[in-house]
Amino acid sequence: MSFNIEEIRKLFPVLHQEVNGKPLVYFDNAATTQKPISVIEALSNYYETDNSNIHRGAHTLADRATRYFENTRKILKDFVNAREEEEIIFTKGTTESINLVASTFGRKYIKAGDEIIISTLEHHSNIVPWQMLCEEKGATLKVIPISDIGEIDLEAYANLLSDKTKLVSIVHVSNALGTINPVKQVIHLAHEKGAKVLLDGAQSTSHLDVDVQELDCDFLAFSAHKLYGPTGLGVLYGKREVLESMPPYQGGGEMIKEVTFAKTTYNEIPFKFEAGTPNIADVIAFGKAIDFIQSVGKDRIKAHEDELLGYASKTFSEIKGFEPVGTAKEKVSVISFNIRGMHPFDVGMMLDANGIAVRTGHHCTQPLMKRFGIEGTVRASFSVYNTKSEIDQMATSLAKIAKIKNK
Ligand code: PMP
């Protein structure tokens, strides 16, 4: 597919509507992206023609559903360049992927006195599971500080690392600020100390080429719904040897080899971590979402989003009272800001009255907001289907809103 923005927009039915009497401008992509028609149709096609439980059936529908389901695993293996498709585990999302690692890797390998390192930029889903684990085990959580523009302090990180560090769990791209972390260096330094590294890829997988072999991360967690796919579905990538060394997550069907009342033996990866009937329809539809990304091309999506980011940063900065939060040198297409003298929620409500959807608040990063001494921000995040004229629409609205308190 060539990069024709009008053709791309036609693939997303939700974009073609009015909100509050104005054409919808959807700038809440960091919260969730819209879905192309191929994803929506895959969901109904599955229930209309293929619905069946997978992996065990001896009949044609079960075989078809299994093949389609497993095909998405292959697509995802290629998407993140895993060595083998067995290294791709389906979960409910980034949150569950991280909790899975905390519950299994954590249960086995984290002991009293050990240390886990995260950063100030983390989403709550990459903070709370580690706090719970540390509390249970008597381990310590350490936090990498950031600069005033929202970049992690690599020197401070190097000083936090020690022989006690068992895991570094860090966000690849900040959902609140858009900062791209230097994860290759983070991983390299952690490995020198023998620590494993989990990357929270919830925001990076939609904007960057994420190659798990090149990065050498031990785990990568991400969500389908930020990648034009369905909600409530995600992936945990893990290196085979690490996954094999971990105990199972939940007990039940599918994750077993043999069950007797005396003893159960467990299935191989990935099934060891996929107890119960999975989200079959959504997994199949997720494959179509990745097909969409591949058909446009990650490099072209990134180039388009970078152009929008540059344009919006310049346009918004001309508005009196516009105060950006997080201006890292390496960023994806996320702009977090406040309007001087105004509460972010009020700004969001006024933009919504003009058909413009943004997110306001702490973005599930309360400690990060505290670091900046603010309650929250307004966040506009751009995606493949957004346009410069939509940014102009927002700038016009924002200028009027800002004038209320910034004459
Ligand atoms: N980490 C980051 C950086 C995120 O942006 C999000 C979603 N906002 C999550 C984790 C959690 O993802 P999910 O809610 O899909 O589990």
Short mmCIF file of C-alpha atoms and ligand atoms in Angstrom, two decimals:
data_model
loop_
_atom_site.label_atom_id
_atom_site.label_comp_id
_atom_site.label_asym_id
_atom_site.label_seq_id
_atom_site.Cartn_x
_atom_site.Cartn_y
_atom_site.Cartn_z
CA MET A 1 0.00 0.00 0.00
CA SER A 2 1.36 3.46 -0.86
CA PHE A 3 1.17 6.12 1.83
CA ASN A 4 -2.03 7.81 0.75
CA ILE A 5 -3.58 9.33 3.85
CA GLU A 6 -7.08 9.50 2.36
CA GLU A 7 -6.93 5.81 1.40
CA ILE A 8 -5.68 4.95 4.90
CA ARG A 9 -8.45 6.99 6.55
CA LYS A 10 -11.07 5.15 4.47
CA LEU A 11 -9.99 1.91 6.18
CA PHE A 12 -11.06 3.25 9.61
CA PRO A 13 -14.87 3.57 9.80
CA VAL A 14 -14.92 5.23 13.23
CA LEU A 15 -13.09 8.31 11.95
CA HIS A 16 -15.96 9.31 9.68
CA GLN A 17 -18.40 10.77 12.16
CA GLU A 18 -19.28 14.03 13.82
CA VAL A 19 -18.85 14.56 17.55
CA ASN A 20 -20.70 17.45 19.13
CA GLY A 21 -21.55 18.72 15.66
CA LYS A 22 -17.90 18.78 14.49
CA PRO A 23 -15.88 16.25 12.47
CA LEU A 24 -14.14 13.89 14.89
CA VAL A 25 -10.44 14.55 15.44
CA TYR A 26 -9.10 11.51 17.25
CA PHE A 27 -5.88 12.35 19.10
CA ASP A 28 -6.15 9.76 21.90
CA ASN A 29 -4.08 7.11 20.15
CA ALA A 30 -1.70 6.48 23.04
CA ALA A 31 -4.74 5.29 25.04
CA THR A 32 -5.99 3.09 22.22
CA THR A 33 -5.82 3.18 18.43
CA GLN A 34 -8.81 2.85 16.12
CA LYS A 35 -9.36 -0.40 14.21
CA PRO A 36 -9.19 -0.90 10.43
CA ILE A 37 -12.12 -2.57 8.71
CA SER A 38 -10.05 -5.75 8.17
CA VAL A 39 -9.83 -6.20 11.96
CA ILE A 40 -13.54 -5.51 12.49
CA GLU A 41 -14.49 -7.94 9.71
CA ALA A 42 -12.14 -10.62 11.00
CA LEU A 43 -14.07 -10.60 14.29
CA SER A 44 -17.48 -11.09 12.71
CA ASN A 45 -16.16 -13.51 10.05
CA TYR A 46 -14.73 -15.70 12.77
CA TYR A 47 -18.05 -15.94 14.62
CA GLU A 48 -20.01 -16.35 11.38
CA THR A 49 -17.91 -19.10 9.84
CA ASP A 50 -15.16 -20.55 12.06
CA ASN A 51 -16.19 -20.38 15.72
CA SER A 52 -14.77 -23.39 17.52
CA ASN A 53 -12.51 -24.20 20.43
CA ILE A 54 -8.89 -24.64 19.41
CA HIS A 55 -6.06 -27.17 19.76
CA ARG A 56 -8.14 -30.18 20.81
CA GLY A 57 -10.83 -30.59 18.18
CA ALA A 58 -10.93 -33.43 15.68
CA HIS A 59 -13.28 -31.55 13.35
CA THR A 60 -12.83 -29.11 10.49
CA LEU A 61 -13.93 -25.93 12.24
CA ALA A 62 -11.63 -26.59 15.19
CA ASP A 63 -8.77 -27.25 12.84
CA ARG A 64 -9.45 -24.04 10.91
CA ALA A 65 -9.76 -21.91 14.07
CA THR A 66 -6.52 -23.44 15.41
CA ARG A 67 -4.64 -22.69 12.20
CA TYR A 68 -5.84 -19.08 12.09
CA PHE A 69 -5.07 -18.59 15.80
CA GLU A 70 -1.58 -20.05 15.50
CA ASN A 71 -0.97 -18.04 12.34
CA THR A 72 -1.19 -14.84 14.41
CA ARG A 73 1.53 -16.23 16.67
CA LYS A 74 3.75 -16.64 13.59
CA ILE A 75 2.89 -13.10 12.44
CA LEU A 76 3.85 -11.76 15.87
CA LYS A 77 7.08 -13.75 15.93
CA ASP A 78 8.09 -11.96 12.73
CA PHE A 79 6.73 -8.63 13.98
CA VAL A 80 9.16 -8.52 16.93
CA ASN A 81 11.74 -10.81 15.29
CA ALA A 82 11.60 -13.52 17.96
CA ARG A 83 13.69 -16.62 17.24
CA GLU A 84 10.73 -18.97 17.56
CA GLU A 85 6.96 -18.65 17.69
CA GLU A 86 6.94 -20.58 21.01
CA GLU A 87 8.43 -17.43 22.55
CA ILE A 88 5.15 -15.56 21.91
CA ILE A 89 2.59 -15.94 24.73
CA PHE A 90 -0.91 -14.51 24.49
CA THR A 91 -2.16 -12.58 27.51
CA LYS A 92 -4.89 -10.04 28.27
CA GLY A 93 -2.51 -7.15 27.62
CA THR A 94 0.66 -5.43 28.76
CA THR A 95 -0.64 -5.38 32.32
CA GLU A 96 -1.14 -9.13 32.45
CA SER A 97 2.16 -9.78 30.68
CA ILE A 98 4.03 -7.86 33.38
CA ASN A 99 2.02 -9.53 36.15
CA LEU A 100 2.80 -12.91 34.63
CA VAL A 101 6.53 -12.23 34.86
CA ALA A 102 6.18 -10.86 38.41
CA SER A 103 4.20 -13.94 39.50
CA THR A 104 6.35 -16.61 37.86
CA PHE A 105 9.87 -15.30 37.27
CA GLY A 106 9.47 -13.20 40.42
CA ARG A 107 8.18 -16.08 42.51
CA LYS A 108 11.14 -18.25 41.52
CA TYR A 109 14.07 -15.87 41.29
CA ILE A 110 13.47 -12.83 43.54
CA LYS A 111 14.62 -13.35 47.12
CA ALA A 112 14.91 -11.19 50.26
CA GLY A 113 17.57 -8.52 49.77
CA ASP A 114 17.38 -8.63 45.95
CA GLU A 115 16.74 -5.47 43.94
CA ILE A 116 14.46 -4.62 41.03
CA ILE A 117 15.02 -1.43 39.03
CA ILE A 118 12.32 0.58 37.25
CA SER A 119 12.29 4.23 36.09
CA THR A 120 10.39 7.40 36.99
CA LEU A 121 8.63 7.19 33.61
CA GLU A 122 6.72 3.99 34.37
CA HIS A 123 3.01 3.35 33.87
CA HIS A 124 1.36 2.06 37.05
CA SER A 125 1.27 -1.41 35.49
CA ASN A 126 5.06 -1.47 35.58
CA ILE A 127 5.24 -0.21 39.17
CA VAL A 128 2.54 -1.91 41.22
CA PRO A 129 3.30 -5.59 40.34
CA TRP A 130 6.93 -5.04 41.43
CA GLN A 131 5.88 -3.30 44.64
CA MET A 132 3.61 -6.25 45.44
CA LEU A 133 6.42 -8.70 44.70
CA CYS A 134 9.00 -6.75 46.72
CA GLU A 135 6.63 -6.59 49.66
CA GLU A 136 6.03 -10.34 49.52
CA LYS A 137 9.70 -11.25 49.13
CA GLY A 138 11.45 -8.58 51.18
CA ALA A 139 13.16 -7.25 48.04
CA THR A 140 13.80 -3.57 47.21
CA LEU A 141 12.47 -1.46 44.33
CA LYS A 142 14.87 1.17 42.99
CA VAL A 143 13.88 3.97 40.64
CA ILE A 144 16.00 5.59 37.89
CA PRO A 145 15.61 9.39 38.09
CA ILE A 146 14.83 11.57 35.06
CA SER A 147 15.87 15.03 33.90
CA ASP A 148 13.57 18.04 33.61
CA ILE A 149 12.90 17.25 29.94
CA GLY A 150 11.87 13.68 30.75
CA GLU A 151 14.97 11.64 29.89
CA ILE A 152 16.29 8.91 32.17
CA ASP A 153 19.63 9.54 33.89
CA LEU A 154 21.89 6.79 32.55
CA GLU A 155 24.70 7.57 34.96
CA ALA A 156 22.38 7.29 37.93
CA TYR A 157 21.09 4.02 36.45
CA ALA A 158 24.61 2.60 36.19
CA ASN A 159 25.11 3.48 39.87
CA LEU A 160 21.86 1.79 40.90
CA LEU A 161 22.90 -1.49 39.28
CA SER A 162 24.65 -3.97 41.54
CA ASP A 163 25.08 -7.68 42.09
CA LYS A 164 21.79 -7.53 43.99
CA THR A 165 19.90 -6.41 40.85
CA LYS A 166 17.88 -9.34 39.54
CA LEU A 167 15.56 -7.53 37.15
CA VAL A 168 15.32 -4.22 35.33
CA SER A 169 11.79 -3.51 34.12
CA ILE A 170 11.56 -0.38 32.04
CA VAL A 171 9.23 1.33 29.65
CA HIS A 172 10.56 1.54 26.07
CA VAL A 173 8.46 4.61 25.20
CA SER A 174 6.70 6.73 27.84
CA ASN A 175 2.93 6.89 27.37
CA ALA A 176 2.71 10.18 29.25
CA LEU A 177 5.56 12.10 27.57
CA GLY A 178 6.52 10.12 24.46
CA THR A 179 10.20 9.82 25.54
CA ILE A 180 12.04 6.99 23.79
CA ASN A 181 14.37 5.39 26.32
CA PRO A 182 17.89 4.26 25.32
CA VAL A 183 16.90 0.67 26.03
CA LYS A 184 19.78 -0.97 24.21
CA GLN A 185 22.22 0.62 26.66
CA VAL A 186 19.89 -0.13 29.59
CA ILE A 187 19.79 -3.80 28.61
CA HIS A 188 23.52 -4.05 28.00
CA LEU A 189 24.37 -2.58 31.41
CA ALA A 190 21.84 -4.85 33.17
CA HIS A 191 23.21 -7.95 31.48
CA GLU A 192 26.74 -7.04 32.60
CA LYS A 193 25.43 -7.46 36.15
CA GLY A 194 23.61 -10.68 35.30
CA ALA A 195 20.15 -9.08 35.64
CA LYS A 196 17.26 -9.86 33.29
CA VAL A 197 15.39 -7.06 31.49
CA LEU A 198 11.69 -6.64 30.79
CA LEU A 199 10.67 -3.97 28.29
CA ASP A 200 7.22 -2.44 28.53
CA GLY A 201 6.55 -2.10 24.81
CA ALA A 202 2.94 -0.90 25.09
CA GLN A 203 3.81 2.36 23.34
CA SER A 204 6.94 1.46 21.40
CA THR A 205 5.61 -1.41 19.27
CA SER A 206 3.18 0.90 17.47
CA HIS A 207 5.77 3.54 16.55
CA LEU A 208 9.19 1.87 16.35
CA ASP A 209 10.70 -1.23 14.85
CA VAL A 210 11.14 -3.39 17.93
CA ASP A 211 13.54 -6.26 17.31
CA VAL A 212 13.91 -8.44 20.40
CA GLN A 213 17.03 -10.18 19.11
CA GLU A 214 18.75 -6.93 18.26
CA LEU A 215 17.80 -5.39 21.62
CA ASP A 216 18.53 -8.65 23.45
CA CYS A 217 15.72 -8.04 25.97
CA ASP A 218 14.64 -11.03 28.03
CA PHE A 219 10.95 -10.06 28.00
CA LEU A 220 8.80 -7.70 25.95
CA ALA A 221 5.21 -6.89 26.97
CA PHE A 222 2.70 -5.20 24.67
CA SER A 223 -1.02 -4.78 23.95
CA ALA A 224 -2.99 -5.45 20.75
CA HIS A 225 -5.30 -2.45 21.19
CA LYS A 226 -2.45 0.07 20.82
CA LEU A 227 -1.55 -1.62 17.52
CA TYR A 228 -4.90 -1.25 15.71
CA GLY A 229 -6.04 -4.57 17.19
CA PRO A 230 -8.72 -5.59 19.73
CA THR A 231 -8.80 -4.68 23.43
CA GLY A 232 -8.13 -7.14 26.24
CA LEU A 233 -5.41 -8.96 24.33
CA GLY A 234 -1.65 -8.73 24.55
CA VAL A 235 1.64 -10.49 24.20
CA LEU A 236 4.48 -11.54 26.40
CA TYR A 237 7.62 -12.30 24.44
CA GLY A 238 10.26 -14.15 26.45
CA LYS A 239 13.53 -15.85 25.56
CA ARG A 240 12.94 -19.61 25.36
CA GLU A 241 15.45 -20.54 28.05
CA VAL A 242 14.03 -17.96 30.47
CA LEU A 243 10.40 -18.97 29.85
CA GLU A 244 11.25 -22.65 30.21
CA SER A 245 12.91 -22.00 33.56
CA MET A 246 9.81 -20.25 34.95
CA PRO A 247 6.93 -21.96 36.78
CA PRO A 248 3.46 -21.74 35.16
CA TYR A 249 1.22 -18.72 35.74
CA GLN A 250 -2.34 -20.05 36.10
CA GLY A 251 -3.40 -23.67 36.47
CA GLY A 252 -6.10 -25.20 34.27
CA GLY A 253 -6.76 -26.73 30.88
CA GLU A 254 -4.27 -26.37 28.01
CA MET A 255 -1.24 -25.71 30.27
CA ILE A 256 -0.86 -29.36 31.32
CA LYS A 257 0.82 -32.43 29.87
CA GLU A 258 -0.72 -34.95 32.24
CA VAL A 259 -2.93 -34.62 35.29
CA THR A 260 -3.44 -37.21 38.00
CA PHE A 261 -4.75 -36.54 41.49
CA ALA A 262 -1.24 -37.19 42.76
CA LYS A 263 0.68 -34.95 40.36
CA THR A 264 0.48 -32.73 37.27
CA THR A 265 3.12 -32.26 34.62
CA TYR A 266 3.12 -29.10 32.56
CA ASN A 267 2.87 -28.44 28.85
CA GLU A 268 5.68 -26.94 26.76
CA ILE A 269 5.91 -23.21 26.10
CA PRO A 270 3.91 -21.26 25.04
CA PHE A 271 0.95 -23.36 26.24
CA LYS A 272 2.38 -23.67 29.76
CA PHE A 273 1.45 -20.00 30.18
CA GLU A 274 -1.90 -20.06 28.36
CA ALA A 275 -4.34 -21.81 30.72
CA GLY A 276 -7.98 -21.95 29.62
CA THR A 277 -9.76 -21.11 26.36
CA PRO A 278 -8.02 -18.04 24.95
CA ASN A 279 -9.47 -15.00 23.22
CA ILE A 280 -9.57 -16.79 19.87
CA ALA A 281 -11.48 -14.28 17.73
CA ASP A 282 -9.41 -11.34 18.93
CA VAL A 283 -6.12 -13.16 18.39
CA ILE A 284 -7.15 -13.90 14.80
CA ALA A 285 -8.21 -10.27 14.29
CA PHE A 286 -4.92 -9.08 15.80
CA GLY A 287 -3.15 -10.84 12.94
CA LYS A 288 -5.06 -8.59 10.53
CA ALA A 289 -3.98 -5.51 12.50
CA ILE A 290 -0.32 -6.48 12.12
CA ASP A 291 -0.94 -7.19 8.42
CA PHE A 292 -2.26 -3.63 8.14
CA ILE A 293 0.90 -2.21 9.78
CA GLN A 294 3.16 -4.30 7.53
CA SER A 295 1.22 -3.30 4.41
CA VAL A 296 1.75 0.41 5.14
CA GLY A 297 5.29 -0.14 6.48
CA LYS A 298 6.60 0.80 9.92
CA ASP A 299 9.14 3.21 8.42
CA ARG A 300 6.43 5.11 6.54
CA ILE A 301 4.16 5.19 9.59
CA LYS A 302 7.05 6.55 11.67
CA ALA A 303 7.96 9.18 9.06
CA HIS A 304 4.33 10.36 8.91
CA GLU A 305 3.98 10.47 12.71
CA ASP A 306 7.31 12.32 13.08
CA GLU A 307 6.13 14.91 10.61
CA LEU A 308 2.90 15.37 12.58
CA LEU A 309 4.86 15.65 15.83
CA GLY A 310 7.17 18.32 14.41
CA TYR A 311 4.26 20.24 12.95
CA ALA A 312 2.15 20.10 16.12
CA SER A 313 5.07 21.00 18.40
CA LYS A 314 5.74 24.11 16.34
CA THR A 315 2.08 25.08 15.88
CA PHE A 316 1.08 24.58 19.53
CA SER A 317 4.17 26.39 20.85
CA GLU A 318 2.87 29.60 19.26
CA ILE A 319 -0.18 29.53 21.56
CA LYS A 320 0.10 31.86 24.53
CA GLY A 321 0.03 29.87 27.78
CA PHE A 322 1.07 26.57 26.12
CA GLU A 323 3.45 24.73 28.46
CA PRO A 324 4.86 21.45 27.14
CA VAL A 325 5.72 18.70 29.63
CA GLY A 326 8.49 16.34 28.49
CA THR A 327 10.55 17.53 25.57
CA ALA A 328 13.05 14.69 25.23
CA LYS A 329 15.28 14.69 22.16
CA GLU A 330 14.08 11.23 21.16
CA LYS A 331 10.29 11.15 21.17
CA VAL A 332 7.35 9.49 19.47
CA SER A 333 4.26 11.40 18.35
CA VAL A 334 2.94 12.33 21.80
CA ILE A 335 2.58 15.90 23.05
CA SER A 336 1.85 16.40 26.74
CA PHE A 337 1.14 19.93 27.91
CA ASN A 338 -0.74 22.26 30.17
CA ILE A 339 -2.40 25.59 29.48
CA ARG A 340 -1.24 28.10 32.06
CA GLY A 341 -3.91 28.79 34.65
CA MET A 342 -6.22 25.99 33.49
CA HIS A 343 -6.98 22.50 34.74
CA PRO A 344 -6.15 19.82 32.11
CA PHE A 345 -9.62 18.27 32.46
CA ASP A 346 -11.30 21.58 31.60
CA VAL A 347 -9.09 21.95 28.52
CA GLY A 348 -10.00 18.39 27.48
CA MET A 349 -13.73 19.04 27.91
CA MET A 350 -13.56 22.22 25.85
CA LEU A 351 -11.63 20.44 23.08
CA ASP A 352 -14.25 17.66 23.13
CA ALA A 353 -16.96 20.26 22.59
CA ASN A 354 -15.12 20.94 19.31
CA GLY A 355 -14.99 17.25 18.36
CA ILE A 356 -11.36 16.80 19.42
CA ALA A 357 -10.52 13.73 21.53
CA VAL A 358 -7.46 14.02 23.76
CA ARG A 359 -6.61 12.45 27.11
CA THR A 360 -6.26 14.42 30.31
CA GLY A 361 -5.06 13.52 33.79
CA HIS A 362 -2.15 11.56 35.19
CA HIS A 363 -2.08 8.91 32.41
CA CYS A 364 -1.54 6.16 35.01
CA THR A 365 1.83 7.74 35.82
CA GLN A 366 1.17 9.48 39.14
CA PRO A 367 4.81 9.35 40.37
CA LEU A 368 5.91 10.93 37.07
CA MET A 369 3.39 13.75 37.45
CA LYS A 370 4.65 14.25 41.00
CA ARG A 371 8.21 14.52 39.66
CA PHE A 372 7.06 17.49 37.56
CA GLY A 373 5.01 18.93 40.44
CA ILE A 374 1.77 18.77 38.44
CA GLU A 375 -1.52 16.94 38.80
CA GLY A 376 -1.72 15.94 35.18
CA THR A 377 -1.46 17.04 31.57
CA VAL A 378 -3.44 17.24 28.37
CA ARG A 379 -2.06 14.64 25.96
CA ALA A 380 -2.47 14.64 22.18
CA SER A 381 -1.07 11.53 20.49
CA PHE A 382 -0.96 11.07 16.72
CA SER A 383 -1.31 7.99 14.62
CA VAL A 384 -1.06 6.78 11.04
CA TYR A 385 -4.48 8.22 10.05
CA ASN A 386 -4.06 11.73 11.52
CA THR A 387 -3.45 14.80 9.38
CA LYS A 388 -1.91 18.26 9.59
CA SER A 389 -5.32 19.80 9.01
CA GLU A 390 -6.57 18.03 12.15
CA ILE A 391 -3.65 19.57 14.03
CA ASP A 392 -4.66 22.98 12.64
CA GLN A 393 -8.22 22.34 13.91
CA MET A 394 -6.90 21.58 17.38
CA ALA A 395 -4.54 24.58 17.35
CA THR A 396 -7.44 26.91 16.49
CA SER A 397 -9.57 25.50 19.32
CA LEU A 398 -6.69 25.48 21.76
CA ALA A 399 -5.79 29.10 21.02
CA LYS A 400 -9.37 30.14 21.84
CA ILE A 401 -9.39 28.05 25.03
CA ALA A 402 -5.99 29.34 26.16
CA LYS A 403 -7.12 32.94 25.69
CA ILE A 404 -9.61 32.55 28.54
CA LYS A 405 -6.70 32.69 31.02
CA ASN A 406 -3.85 34.01 28.87
CA LYS A 407 -4.81 37.36 27.36
N1 PMP B 1 2.39 0.46 29.85
C1 PMP B 1 2.24 1.55 29.09
C2 PMP B 1 3.44 2.38 28.76
C3 PMP B 1 0.98 1.89 28.61
O1 PMP B 1 0.83 2.97 27.85
C4 PMP B 1 -0.13 1.08 28.93
C5 PMP B 1 -1.53 1.43 28.46
N2 PMP B 1 -1.87 2.76 28.71
C6 PMP B 1 0.09 -0.05 29.71
C7 PMP B 1 1.35 -0.33 30.15
C8 PMP B 1 -1.04 -0.98 30.08
O2 PMP B 1 -1.58 -1.57 28.95
P1 PMP B 1 -2.95 -2.41 29.05
O3 PMP B 1 -3.92 -1.51 29.76
O4 PMP B 1 -3.33 -2.67 27.63
O5 PMP B 1 -2.65 -3.64 29.81
#
